[in-house]
JSON list of C-alpha atoms in Angstrom, two decimals:
[
{"chain": "A", "resi": 1, "resn": "GLY", "atom": "CA", "xyz": [145.29, 93.06, 166.55]},
{"chain": "A", "resi": 2, "resn": "ASP", "atom": "CA", "xyz": [145.09, 89.74, 168.42]},
{"chain": "A", "resi": 3, "resn": "SER", "atom": "CA", "xyz": [147.98, 88.43, 169.87]},
{"chain": "A", "resi": 4, "resn": "VAL", "atom": "CA", "xyz": [149.44, 85.52, 172.20]},
{"chain": "A", "resi": 5, "resn": "THR", "atom": "CA", "xyz": [152.36, 85.80, 174.48]},
{"chain": "A", "resi": 6, "resn": "GLN", "atom": "CA", "xyz": [153.79, 82.93, 176.27]},
{"chain": "A", "resi": 7, "resn": "MET", "atom": "CA", "xyz": [156.87, 82.34, 178.42]},
{"chain": "A", "resi": 8, "resn": "GLU", "atom": "CA", "xyz": [160.19, 81.79, 176.24]},
{"chain": "A", "resi": 9, "resn": "GLY", "atom": "CA", "xyz": [161.80, 78.43, 176.86]},
{"chain": "A", "resi": 10, "resn": "PRO", "atom": "CA", "xyz": [163.53, 76.25, 176.97]},
{"chain": "A", "resi": 11, "resn": "VAL", "atom": "CA", "xyz": [162.06, 74.98, 180.10]},
{"chain": "A", "resi": 12, "resn": "THR", "atom": "CA", "xyz": [163.91, 72.00, 181.54]},
{"chain": "A", "resi": 13, "resn": "LEU", "atom": "CA", "xyz": [162.46, 69.85, 184.37]},
{"chain": "A", "resi": 14, "resn": "SER", "atom": "CA", "xyz": [163.16, 66.65, 186.07]},
{"chain": "A", "resi": 15, "resn": "GLU", "atom": "CA", "xyz": [160.63, 64.02, 185.95]},
{"chain": "A", "resi": 16, "resn": "GLU", "atom": "CA", "xyz": [157.50, 64.41, 188.28]},
{"chain": "A", "resi": 17, "resn": "ALA", "atom": "CA", "xyz": [158.33, 68.04, 188.77]},
{"chain": "A", "resi": 18, "resn": "PHE", "atom": "CA", "xyz": [155.43, 70.69, 188.71]},
{"chain": "A", "resi": 19, "resn": "LEU", "atom": "CA", "xyz": [154.96, 72.35, 185.22]},
{"chain": "A", "resi": 20, "resn": "THR", "atom": "CA", "xyz": [153.56, 75.80, 184.55]},
{"chain": "A", "resi": 21, "resn": "ILE", "atom": "CA", "xyz": [153.86, 77.56, 181.19]},
{"chain": "A", "resi": 22, "resn": "ASN", "atom": "CA", "xyz": [152.55, 81.12, 181.24]},
{"chain": "A", "resi": 23, "resn": "CYS", "atom": "CA", "xyz": [150.25, 82.24, 178.32]},
{"chain": "A", "resi": 24, "resn": "THR", "atom": "CA", "xyz": [148.46, 85.81, 178.18]},
{"chain": "A", "resi": 25, "resn": "TYR", "atom": "CA", "xyz": [146.56, 87.04, 175.10]},
{"chain": "A", "resi": 26, "resn": "THR", "atom": "CA", "xyz": [145.29, 90.18, 173.53]},
{"chain": "A", "resi": 27, "resn": "ALA", "atom": "CA", "xyz": [141.80, 90.11, 171.97]},
{"chain": "A", "resi": 28, "resn": "THR", "atom": "CA", "xyz": [139.11, 92.59, 171.01]},
{"chain": "A", "resi": 29, "resn": "GLY", "atom": "CA", "xyz": [136.14, 90.23, 171.73]},
{"chain": "A", "resi": 30, "resn": "TYR", "atom": "CA", "xyz": [135.72, 86.73, 173.52]},
{"chain": "A", "resi": 31, "resn": "PRO", "atom": "CA", "xyz": [138.13, 84.37, 171.86]},
{"chain": "A", "resi": 32, "resn": "SER", "atom": "CA", "xyz": [138.33, 80.57, 172.20]},
{"chain": "A", "resi": 33, "resn": "LEU", "atom": "CA", "xyz": [141.79, 79.66, 173.87]},
{"chain": "A", "resi": 34, "resn": "PHE", "atom": "CA", "xyz": [143.78, 76.42, 173.02]},
{"chain": "A", "resi": 35, "resn": "TRP", "atom": "CA", "xyz": [147.01, 74.67, 173.92]},
{"chain": "A", "resi": 36, "resn": "TYR", "atom": "CA", "xyz": [148.59, 72.44, 170.98]},
{"chain": "A", "resi": 37, "resn": "VAL", "atom": "CA", "xyz": [151.62, 70.32, 171.53]},
{"chain": "A", "resi": 38, "resn": "GLN", "atom": "CA", "xyz": [154.22, 69.52, 168.92]},
{"chain": "A", "resi": 39, "resn": "TYR", "atom": "CA", "xyz": [156.31, 66.28, 169.60]},
{"chain": "A", "resi": 40, "resn": "PRO", "atom": "CA", "xyz": [159.54, 65.75, 167.81]},
{"chain": "A", "resi": 41, "resn": "GLY", "atom": "CA", "xyz": [159.10, 65.30, 164.12]},
{"chain": "A", "resi": 42, "resn": "GLU", "atom": "CA", "xyz": [155.28, 65.79, 164.27]},
{"chain": "A", "resi": 43, "resn": "GLY", "atom": "CA", "xyz": [152.73, 68.32, 163.36]},
{"chain": "A", "resi": 44, "resn": "LEU", "atom": "CA", "xyz": [150.80, 70.28, 166.01]},
{"chain": "A", "resi": 45, "resn": "GLN", "atom": "CA", "xyz": [147.99, 68.32, 167.83]},
{"chain": "A", "resi": 46, "resn": "LEU", "atom": "CA", "xyz": [145.50, 69.78, 169.94]},
{"chain": "A", "resi": 47, "resn": "LEU", "atom": "CA", "xyz": [145.94, 69.44, 173.93]},
{"chain": "A", "resi": 48, "resn": "LEU", "atom": "CA", "xyz": [143.12, 71.06, 175.57]},
{"chain": "A", "resi": 49, "resn": "LYS", "atom": "CA", "xyz": [140.98, 73.98, 174.86]},
{"chain": "A", "resi": 50, "resn": "ALA", "atom": "CA", "xyz": [138.43, 76.43, 176.69]},
{"chain": "A", "resi": 51, "resn": "THR", "atom": "CA", "xyz": [135.65, 78.54, 174.97]},
{"chain": "A", "resi": 52, "resn": "LYS", "atom": "CA", "xyz": [134.41, 80.90, 177.43]},
{"chain": "A", "resi": 53, "resn": "ALA", "atom": "CA", "xyz": [135.53, 82.49, 180.80]},
{"chain": "A", "resi": 54, "resn": "ASP", "atom": "CA", "xyz": [136.07, 80.41, 183.78]},
{"chain": "A", "resi": 55, "resn": "ASP", "atom": "CA", "xyz": [136.11, 77.17, 181.64]},
{"chain": "A", "resi": 56, "resn": "LYS", "atom": "CA", "xyz": [138.81, 74.66, 182.50]},
{"chain": "A", "resi": 57, "resn": "GLY", "atom": "CA", "xyz": [140.37, 72.48, 179.77]},
{"chain": "A", "resi": 58, "resn": "SER", "atom": "CA", "xyz": [142.02, 69.27, 180.61]},
{"chain": "A", "resi": 59, "resn": "ASN", "atom": "CA", "xyz": [143.78, 66.42, 178.94]},
{"chain": "A", "resi": 60, "resn": "LYS", "atom": "CA", "xyz": [146.48, 63.95, 179.65]},
{"chain": "A", "resi": 61, "resn": "GLY", "atom": "CA", "xyz": [147.05, 65.31, 183.05]},
{"chain": "A", "resi": 62, "resn": "PHE", "atom": "CA", "xyz": [147.47, 68.99, 181.82]},
{"chain": "A", "resi": 63, "resn": "GLU", "atom": "CA", "xyz": [144.97, 71.73, 182.69]},
{"chain": "A", "resi": 64, "resn": "ALA", "atom": "CA", "xyz": [144.33, 75.37, 181.85]},
{"chain": "A", "resi": 65, "resn": "THR", "atom": "CA", "xyz": [141.76, 77.64, 183.00]},
{"chain": "A", "resi": 66, "resn": "TYR", "atom": "CA", "xyz": [140.34, 80.54, 180.97]},
{"chain": "A", "resi": 67, "resn": "ARG", "atom": "CA", "xyz": [140.87, 83.71, 183.05]},
{"chain": "A", "resi": 68, "resn": "LYS", "atom": "CA", "xyz": [139.24, 86.79, 181.44]},
{"chain": "A", "resi": 69, "resn": "GLU", "atom": "CA", "xyz": [140.15, 89.24, 184.05]},
{"chain": "A", "resi": 70, "resn": "THR", "atom": "CA", "xyz": [143.87, 88.49, 183.68]},
{"chain": "A", "resi": 71, "resn": "THR", "atom": "CA", "xyz": [143.50, 87.46, 179.90]},
{"chain": "A", "resi": 72, "resn": "SER", "atom": "CA", "xyz": [145.50, 84.24, 180.77]},
{"chain": "A", "resi": 73, "resn": "PHE", "atom": "CA", "xyz": [145.34, 80.67, 179.95]},
{"chain": "A", "resi": 74, "resn": "HIS", "atom": "CA", "xyz": [148.36, 79.13, 181.81]},
{"chain": "A", "resi": 75, "resn": "LEU", "atom": "CA", "xyz": [149.20, 75.45, 181.33]},
{"chain": "A", "resi": 76, "resn": "GLU", "atom": "CA", "xyz": [149.89, 73.27, 184.28]},
{"chain": "A", "resi": 77, "resn": "LYS", "atom": "CA", "xyz": [150.67, 69.58, 185.05]},
{"chain": "A", "resi": 78, "resn": "GLY", "atom": "CA", "xyz": [151.29, 68.33, 188.49]},
{"chain": "A", "resi": 79, "resn": "SER", "atom": "CA", "xyz": [154.02, 65.77, 187.78]},
{"chain": "A", "resi": 80, "resn": "VAL", "atom": "CA", "xyz": [155.74, 65.71, 184.18]},
{"chain": "A", "resi": 81, "resn": "GLN", "atom": "CA", "xyz": [156.90, 62.80, 182.47]},
{"chain": "A", "resi": 82, "resn": "VAL", "atom": "CA", "xyz": [160.00, 62.17, 179.97]},
{"chain": "A", "resi": 83, "resn": "SER", "atom": "CA", "xyz": [157.29, 61.77, 177.29]},
{"chain": "A", "resi": 84, "resn": "ASP", "atom": "CA", "xyz": [155.88, 65.26, 177.86]},
{"chain": "A", "resi": 85, "resn": "SER", "atom": "CA", "xyz": [158.91, 66.42, 176.28]},
{"chain": "A", "resi": 86, "resn": "ALA", "atom": "CA", "xyz": [157.70, 68.69, 173.39]},
{"chain": "A", "resi": 87, "resn": "VAL", "atom": "CA", "xyz": [156.81, 72.05, 172.05]},
{"chain": "A", "resi": 88, "resn": "TYR", "atom": "CA", "xyz": [153.80, 73.81, 173.40]},
{"chain": "A", "resi": 89, "resn": "PHE", "atom": "CA", "xyz": [151.80, 76.40, 171.79]},
{"chain": "A", "resi": 90, "resn": "CYS", "atom": "CA", "xyz": [149.20, 78.64, 173.23]},
{"chain": "A", "resi": 91, "resn": "ALA", "atom": "CA", "xyz": [146.53, 79.91, 170.46]},
{"chain": "A", "resi": 92, "resn": "LEU", "atom": "CA", "xyz": [143.33, 81.79, 170.45]},
{"chain": "A", "resi": 93, "resn": "SER", "atom": "CA", "xyz": [140.88, 82.13, 167.77]},
{"chain": "A", "resi": 94, "resn": "GLU", "atom": "CA", "xyz": [138.49, 84.86, 167.21]},
{"chain": "A", "resi": 95, "resn": "TYR", "atom": "CA", "xyz": [136.25, 85.76, 164.19]},
{"chain": "A", "resi": 96, "resn": "GLN", "atom": "CA", "xyz": [138.38, 84.43, 161.00]},
{"chain": "A", "resi": 97, "resn": "ASN", "atom": "CA", "xyz": [141.68, 84.64, 162.85]},
{"chain": "A", "resi": 98, "resn": "PHE", "atom": "CA", "xyz": [143.70, 81.93, 164.55]},
{"chain": "A", "resi": 99, "resn": "VAL", "atom": "CA", "xyz": [146.76, 83.21, 166.41]},
{"chain": "A", "resi": 100, "resn": "PHE", "atom": "CA", "xyz": [149.63, 81.11, 167.71]},
{"chain": "A", "resi": 101, "resn": "GLY", "atom": "CA", "xyz": [152.10, 82.21, 170.40]},
{"chain": "A", "resi": 102, "resn": "PRO", "atom": "CA", "xyz": [155.92, 81.57, 169.81]},
{"chain": "A", "resi": 103, "resn": "GLY", "atom": "CA", "xyz": [156.03, 78.08, 171.35]},
{"chain": "A", "resi": 104, "resn": "THR", "atom": "CA", "xyz": [157.78, 76.90, 174.61]},
{"chain": "A", "resi": 105, "resn": "ARG", "atom": "CA", "xyz": [160.08, 73.98, 174.43]},
{"chain": "A", "resi": 106, "resn": "LEU", "atom": "CA", "xyz": [159.90, 71.70, 177.11]},
{"chain": "A", "resi": 107, "resn": "SER", "atom": "CA", "xyz": [162.55, 69.04, 178.04]},
{"chain": "A", "resi": 108, "resn": "VAL", "atom": "CA", "xyz": [162.12, 66.60, 180.95]},
{"chain": "A", "resi": 109, "resn": "LEU", "atom": "CA", "xyz": [165.01, 64.66, 182.36]},
{"chain": "A", "resi": 110, "resn": "PRO", "atom": "CA", "xyz": [164.77, 61.27, 184.00]},
{"chain": "B", "resi": 1, "resn": "ASP", "atom": "CA", "xyz": [147.17, 60.19, 162.76]},
{"chain": "B", "resi": 2, "resn": "SER", "atom": "CA", "xyz": [145.28, 63.41, 161.99]},
{"chain": "B", "resi": 3, "resn": "GLY", "atom": "CA", "xyz": [143.60, 62.85, 158.65]},
{"chain": "B", "resi": 4, "resn": "VAL", "atom": "CA", "xyz": [145.67, 65.59, 157.09]},
{"chain": "B", "resi": 5, "resn": "THR", "atom": "CA", "xyz": [147.83, 64.54, 154.37]},
{"chain": "B", "resi": 6, "resn": "GLN", "atom": "CA", "xyz": [150.85, 66.55, 153.29]},
{"chain": "B", "resi": 7, "resn": "THR", "atom": "CA", "xyz": [152.99, 65.67, 150.35]},
{"chain": "B", "resi": 8, "resn": "PRO", "atom": "CA", "xyz": [156.02, 65.70, 149.77]},
{"chain": "B", "resi": 9, "resn": "LYS", "atom": "CA", "xyz": [157.37, 65.26, 153.33]},
{"chain": "B", "resi": 10, "resn": "HIS", "atom": "CA", "xyz": [160.85, 66.42, 152.25]},
{"chain": "B", "resi": 11, "resn": "LEU", "atom": "CA", "xyz": [162.09, 68.59, 149.45]},
{"chain": "B", "resi": 12, "resn": "ILE", "atom": "CA", "xyz": [165.27, 69.98, 148.62]},
{"chain": "B", "resi": 13, "resn": "THR", "atom": "CA", "xyz": [165.89, 72.37, 145.95]},
{"chain": "B", "resi": 14, "resn": "ALA", "atom": "CA", "xyz": [167.91, 75.42, 144.86]},
{"chain": "B", "resi": 15, "resn": "THR", "atom": "CA", "xyz": [167.62, 79.12, 144.89]},
{"chain": "B", "resi": 16, "resn": "GLY", "atom": "CA", "xyz": [165.48, 80.59, 142.33]},
{"chain": "B", "resi": 17, "resn": "GLN", "atom": "CA", "xyz": [163.42, 77.43, 141.56]},
{"chain": "B", "resi": 18, "resn": "ARG", "atom": "CA", "xyz": [159.62, 76.82, 142.32]},
{"chain": "B", "resi": 19, "resn": "VAL", "atom": "CA", "xyz": [157.91, 74.20, 144.33]},
{"chain": "B", "resi": 20, "resn": "THR", "atom": "CA", "xyz": [154.41, 72.80, 144.95]},
{"chain": "B", "resi": 21, "resn": "LEU", "atom": "CA", "xyz": [153.26, 71.60, 148.32]},
{"chain": "B", "resi": 22, "resn": "ARG", "atom": "CA", "xyz": [150.10, 69.70, 148.51]},
{"chain": "B", "resi": 23, "resn": "CYS", "atom": "CA", "xyz": [147.49, 69.19, 151.24]},
{"chain": "B", "resi": 24, "resn": "SER", "atom": "CA", "xyz": [144.49, 66.96, 151.49]},
{"chain": "B", "resi": 25, "resn": "PRO", "atom": "CA", "xyz": [142.35, 68.01, 154.40]},
{"chain": "B", "resi": 26, "resn": "ARG", "atom": "CA", "xyz": [140.54, 65.63, 156.63]},
{"chain": "B", "resi": 27, "resn": "SER", "atom": "CA", "xyz": [137.24, 64.10, 155.24]},
{"chain": "B", "resi": 28, "resn": "GLY", "atom": "CA", "xyz": [134.26, 66.91, 155.47]},
{"chain": "B", "resi": 29, "resn": "ASP", "atom": "CA", "xyz": [136.86, 69.80, 156.59]},
{"chain": "B", "resi": 30, "resn": "LEU", "atom": "CA", "xyz": [135.88, 72.95, 154.39]},
{"chain": "B", "resi": 31, "resn": "SER", "atom": "CA", "xyz": [138.85, 75.05, 155.71]},
{"chain": "B", "resi": 32, "resn": "VAL", "atom": "CA", "xyz": [142.38, 74.79, 154.96]},
{"chain": "B", "resi": 33, "resn": "TYR", "atom": "CA", "xyz": [145.19, 76.78, 156.42]},
{"chain": "B", "resi": 34, "resn": "TRP", "atom": "CA", "xyz": [148.99, 77.08, 155.79]},
{"chain": "B", "resi": 35, "resn": "TYR", "atom": "CA", "xyz": [151.64, 77.88, 158.28]},
{"chain": "B", "resi": 36, "resn": "GLN", "atom": "CA", "xyz": [155.32, 78.34, 158.02]},
{"chain": "B", "resi": 37, "resn": "GLN", "atom": "CA", "xyz": [157.31, 77.15, 160.94]},
{"chain": "B", "resi": 38, "resn": "SER", "atom": "CA", "xyz": [160.99, 78.49, 161.06]},
{"chain": "B", "resi": 39, "resn": "LEU", "atom": "CA", "xyz": [164.06, 76.99, 162.80]},
{"chain": "B", "resi": 40, "resn": "ASP", "atom": "CA", "xyz": [163.43, 79.15, 165.71]},
{"chain": "B", "resi": 41, "resn": "GLN", "atom": "CA", "xyz": [160.09, 77.09, 166.08]},
{"chain": "B", "resi": 42, "resn": "GLY", "atom": "CA", "xyz": [157.66, 80.00, 165.38]},
{"chain": "B", "resi": 43, "resn": "LEU", "atom": "CA", "xyz": [154.48, 79.45, 163.52]},
{"chain": "B", "resi": 44, "resn": "GLN", "atom": "CA", "xyz": [153.76, 82.05, 160.87]},
{"chain": "B", "resi": 45, "resn": "PHE", "atom": "CA", "xyz": [150.28, 82.14, 159.36]},
{"chain": "B", "resi": 46, "resn": "LEU", "atom": "CA", "xyz": [150.09, 82.36, 155.53]},
{"chain": "B", "resi": 47, "resn": "ILE", "atom": "CA", "xyz": [146.80, 81.92, 154.14]},
{"chain": "B", "resi": 48, "resn": "GLN", "atom": "CA", "xyz": [143.27, 80.21, 154.79]},
{"chain": "B", "resi": 49, "resn": "TYR", "atom": "CA", "xyz": [140.68, 78.90, 152.29]},
{"chain": "B", "resi": 50, "resn": "TYR", "atom": "CA", "xyz": [137.16, 77.95, 152.86]},
{"chain": "B", "resi": 51, "resn": "ASN", "atom": "CA", "xyz": [135.37, 75.93, 150.45]},
{"chain": "B", "resi": 52, "resn": "GLY", "atom": "CA", "xyz": [137.59, 77.09, 147.48]},
{"chain": "B", "resi": 53, "resn": "GLU", "atom": "CA", "xyz": [137.37, 80.78, 148.55]},
{"chain": "B", "resi": 54, "resn": "GLU", "atom": "CA", "xyz": [140.41, 82.75, 150.11]},
{"chain": "B", "resi": 55, "resn": "ARG", "atom": "CA", "xyz": [139.09, 83.39, 153.51]},
{"chain": "B", "resi": 56, "resn": "ALA", "atom": "CA", "xyz": [141.99, 85.24, 155.33]},
{"chain": "B", "resi": 57, "resn": "LYS", "atom": "CA", "xyz": [145.55, 86.18, 154.36]},
{"chain": "B", "resi": 58, "resn": "GLY", "atom": "CA", "xyz": [148.59, 86.55, 156.70]},
{"chain": "B", "resi": 59, "resn": "ASN", "atom": "CA", "xyz": [152.10, 87.52, 156.10]},
{"chain": "B", "resi": 60, "resn": "ILE", "atom": "CA", "xyz": [152.24, 85.55, 152.56]},
{"chain": "B", "resi": 61, "resn": "LEU", "atom": "CA", "xyz": [155.03, 86.74, 150.31]},
{"chain": "B", "resi": 62, "resn": "GLU", "atom": "CA", "xyz": [154.11, 87.78, 146.92]},
{"chain": "B", "resi": 63, "resn": "ARG", "atom": "CA", "xyz": [156.41, 84.96, 145.62]},
{"chain": "B", "resi": 64, "resn": "PHE", "atom": "CA", "xyz": [153.85, 82.44, 147.42]},
{"chain": "B", "resi": 65, "resn": "SER", "atom": "CA", "xyz": [150.46, 81.60, 146.34]},
{"chain": "B", "resi": 66, "resn": "ALA", "atom": "CA", "xyz": [147.77, 78.90, 147.12]},
{"chain": "B", "resi": 67, "resn": "GLN", "atom": "CA", "xyz": [144.58, 77.78, 145.85]},
{"chain": "B", "resi": 68, "resn": "GLN", "atom": "CA", "xyz": [141.90, 75.40, 146.95]},
{"chain": "B", "resi": 69, "resn": "PHE", "atom": "CA", "xyz": [140.44, 73.09, 144.33]},
{"chain": "B", "resi": 70, "resn": "PRO", "atom": "CA", "xyz": [136.83, 71.77, 144.17]},
{"chain": "B", "resi": 71, "resn": "ASP", "atom": "CA", "xyz": [137.67, 68.50, 145.79]},
{"chain": "B", "resi": 72, "resn": "LEU", "atom": "CA", "xyz": [139.03, 70.92, 148.64]},
{"chain": "B", "resi": 73, "resn": "HIS", "atom": "CA", "xyz": [142.81, 69.74, 148.42]},
{"chain": "B", "resi": 74, "resn": "SER", "atom": "CA", "xyz": [145.00, 72.84, 148.63]},
{"chain": "B", "resi": 75, "resn": "GLU", "atom": "CA", "xyz": [148.40, 73.49, 147.00]},
{"chain": "B", "resi": 76, "resn": "LEU", "atom": "CA", "xyz": [150.96, 75.99, 148.30]},
{"chain": "B", "resi": 77, "resn": "ASN", "atom": "CA", "xyz": [153.09, 77.37, 145.44]},
{"chain": "B", "resi": 78, "resn": "LEU", "atom": "CA", "xyz": [156.62, 78.81, 146.42]},
{"chain": "B", "resi": 79, "resn": "SER", "atom": "CA", "xyz": [158.74, 80.40, 143.56]},
{"chain": "B", "resi": 80, "resn": "SER", "atom": "CA", "xyz": [161.66, 82.46, 143.14]},
{"chain": "B", "resi": 81, "resn": "LEU", "atom": "CA", "xyz": [163.05, 80.52, 146.14]},
{"chain": "B", "resi": 82, "resn": "GLU", "atom": "CA", "xyz": [165.42, 82.16, 148.52]},
{"chain": "B", "resi": 83, "resn": "LEU", "atom": "CA", "xyz": [167.57, 80.63, 151.37]},
{"chain": "B", "resi": 84, "resn": "GLY", "atom": "CA", "xyz": [165.37, 81.78, 154.10]},
{"chain": "B", "resi": 85, "resn": "ASP", "atom": "CA", "xyz": [162.31, 80.20, 152.48]},
{"chain": "B", "resi": 86, "resn": "SER", "atom": "CA", "xyz": [163.69, 76.96, 154.19]},
{"chain": "B", "resi": 87, "resn": "ALA", "atom": "CA", "xyz": [161.30, 75.86, 156.75]},
{"chain": "B", "resi": 88, "resn": "LEU", "atom": "CA", "xyz": [158.56, 73.32, 157.71]},
{"chain": "B", "resi": 89, "resn": "TYR", "atom": "CA", "xyz": [155.45, 74.09, 155.98]},
{"chain": "B", "resi": 90, "resn": "PHE", "atom": "CA", "xyz": [152.34, 72.99, 157.80]},
{"chain": "B", "resi": 91, "resn": "CYS", "atom": "CA", "xyz": [148.70, 72.61, 156.50]},
{"chain": "B", "resi": 92, "resn": "ALA", "atom": "CA", "xyz": [145.75, 72.44, 158.74]},
{"chain": "B", "resi": 93, "resn": "SER", "atom": "CA", "xyz": [141.94, 71.88, 158.46]},
{"chain": "B", "resi": 94, "resn": "SER", "atom": "CA", "xyz": [138.79, 72.48, 160.40]},
{"chain": "B", "resi": 95, "resn": "VAL", "atom": "CA", "xyz": [135.24, 71.88, 159.82]},
{"chain": "B", "resi": 96, "resn": "GLU", "atom": "CA", "xyz": [133.98, 75.44, 159.87]},
{"chain": "B", "resi": 97, "resn": "GLY", "atom": "CA", "xyz": [135.40, 78.48, 158.58]},
{"chain": "B", "resi": 98, "resn": "LEU", "atom": "CA", "xyz": [134.77, 80.67, 161.53]},
{"chain": "B", "resi": 99, "resn": "ASN", "atom": "CA", "xyz": [137.80, 79.43, 163.44]},
{"chain": "B", "resi": 100, "resn": "THR", "atom": "CA", "xyz": [136.00, 78.53, 166.58]},
{"chain": "B", "resi": 101, "resn": "GLY", "atom": "CA", "xyz": [136.88, 74.88, 166.43]},
{"chain": "B", "resi": 102, "resn": "GLU", "atom": "CA", "xyz": [139.97, 72.90, 166.54]},
{"chain": "B", "resi": 103, "resn": "LEU", "atom": "CA", "xyz": [142.51, 72.77, 163.81]},
{"chain": "B", "resi": 104, "resn": "PHE", "atom": "CA", "xyz": [143.83, 69.55, 162.63]},
{"chain": "B", "resi": 105, "resn": "PHE", "atom": "CA", "xyz": [147.74, 69.55, 161.39]},
{"chain": "B", "resi": 106, "resn": "GLY", "atom": "CA", "xyz": [149.45, 67.69, 159.03]},
{"chain": "B", "resi": 107, "resn": "GLU", "atom": "CA", "xyz": [152.88, 66.36, 159.54]},
{"chain": "B", "resi": 108, "resn": "GLY", "atom": "CA", "xyz": [154.24, 69.17, 157.43]},
{"chain": "B", "resi": 109, "resn": "SER", "atom": "CA", "xyz": [156.58, 69.38, 154.26]},
{"chain": "B", "resi": 110, "resn": "ARG", "atom": "CA", "xyz": [160.25, 70.26, 155.19]},
{"chain": "B", "resi": 111, "resn": "LEU", "atom": "CA", "xyz": [161.61, 72.59, 152.51]},
{"chain": "B", "resi": 112, "resn": "THR", "atom": "CA", "xyz": [165.31, 73.01, 152.15]},
{"chain": "B", "resi": 113, "resn": "VAL", "atom": "CA", "xyz": [166.66, 75.59, 149.75]},
{"chain": "B", "resi": 114, "resn": "LEU", "atom": "CA", "xyz": [170.31, 75.35, 149.17]}
]
């Protein structure tokens, strides 16, 4: 079945550091890919998405490119802020199925 | 504010008891999803309804059941509660039932079983 694998956390960075959170997926067809973010005490909210190969999703300085050849959707940000501290979930949707990765906790220190 | 409303926000109960969690989706959204988030932060898909009908089922225990009513709100019923059922339960909604679009999450109901 479909699955999503992402790097285990926690990830701790200093403010203004470069961020990469790796995400790879397994799917039978052509899924849509998402990154969701969960801030402390809140529900998940969509950060960015891509619906086909080579699409780049971007929002709030975060980017991720749908790489079909490597079945990956890595999340990047050039300069993180303390306010980016949260749990990040990679996810895919295909047919009647929405699958989330285990989440990666990011802590950004001032 | 996602537009998805969940009640109650917090619930403390004892083992063996039964609770009902309620979810009101965003206006116009026909699909409702239920997820369980354990303390180790993993999200477990429980069940999905689309316009009143069960659409997909995940790892939902037999002690748990759900339904979606004609006004599209949904309830998740948890019975014979065990300590391990303590978790954050999220409801999410989307416009379509084909999972191609965005899910909008509520803020969750935190269940503590003592």
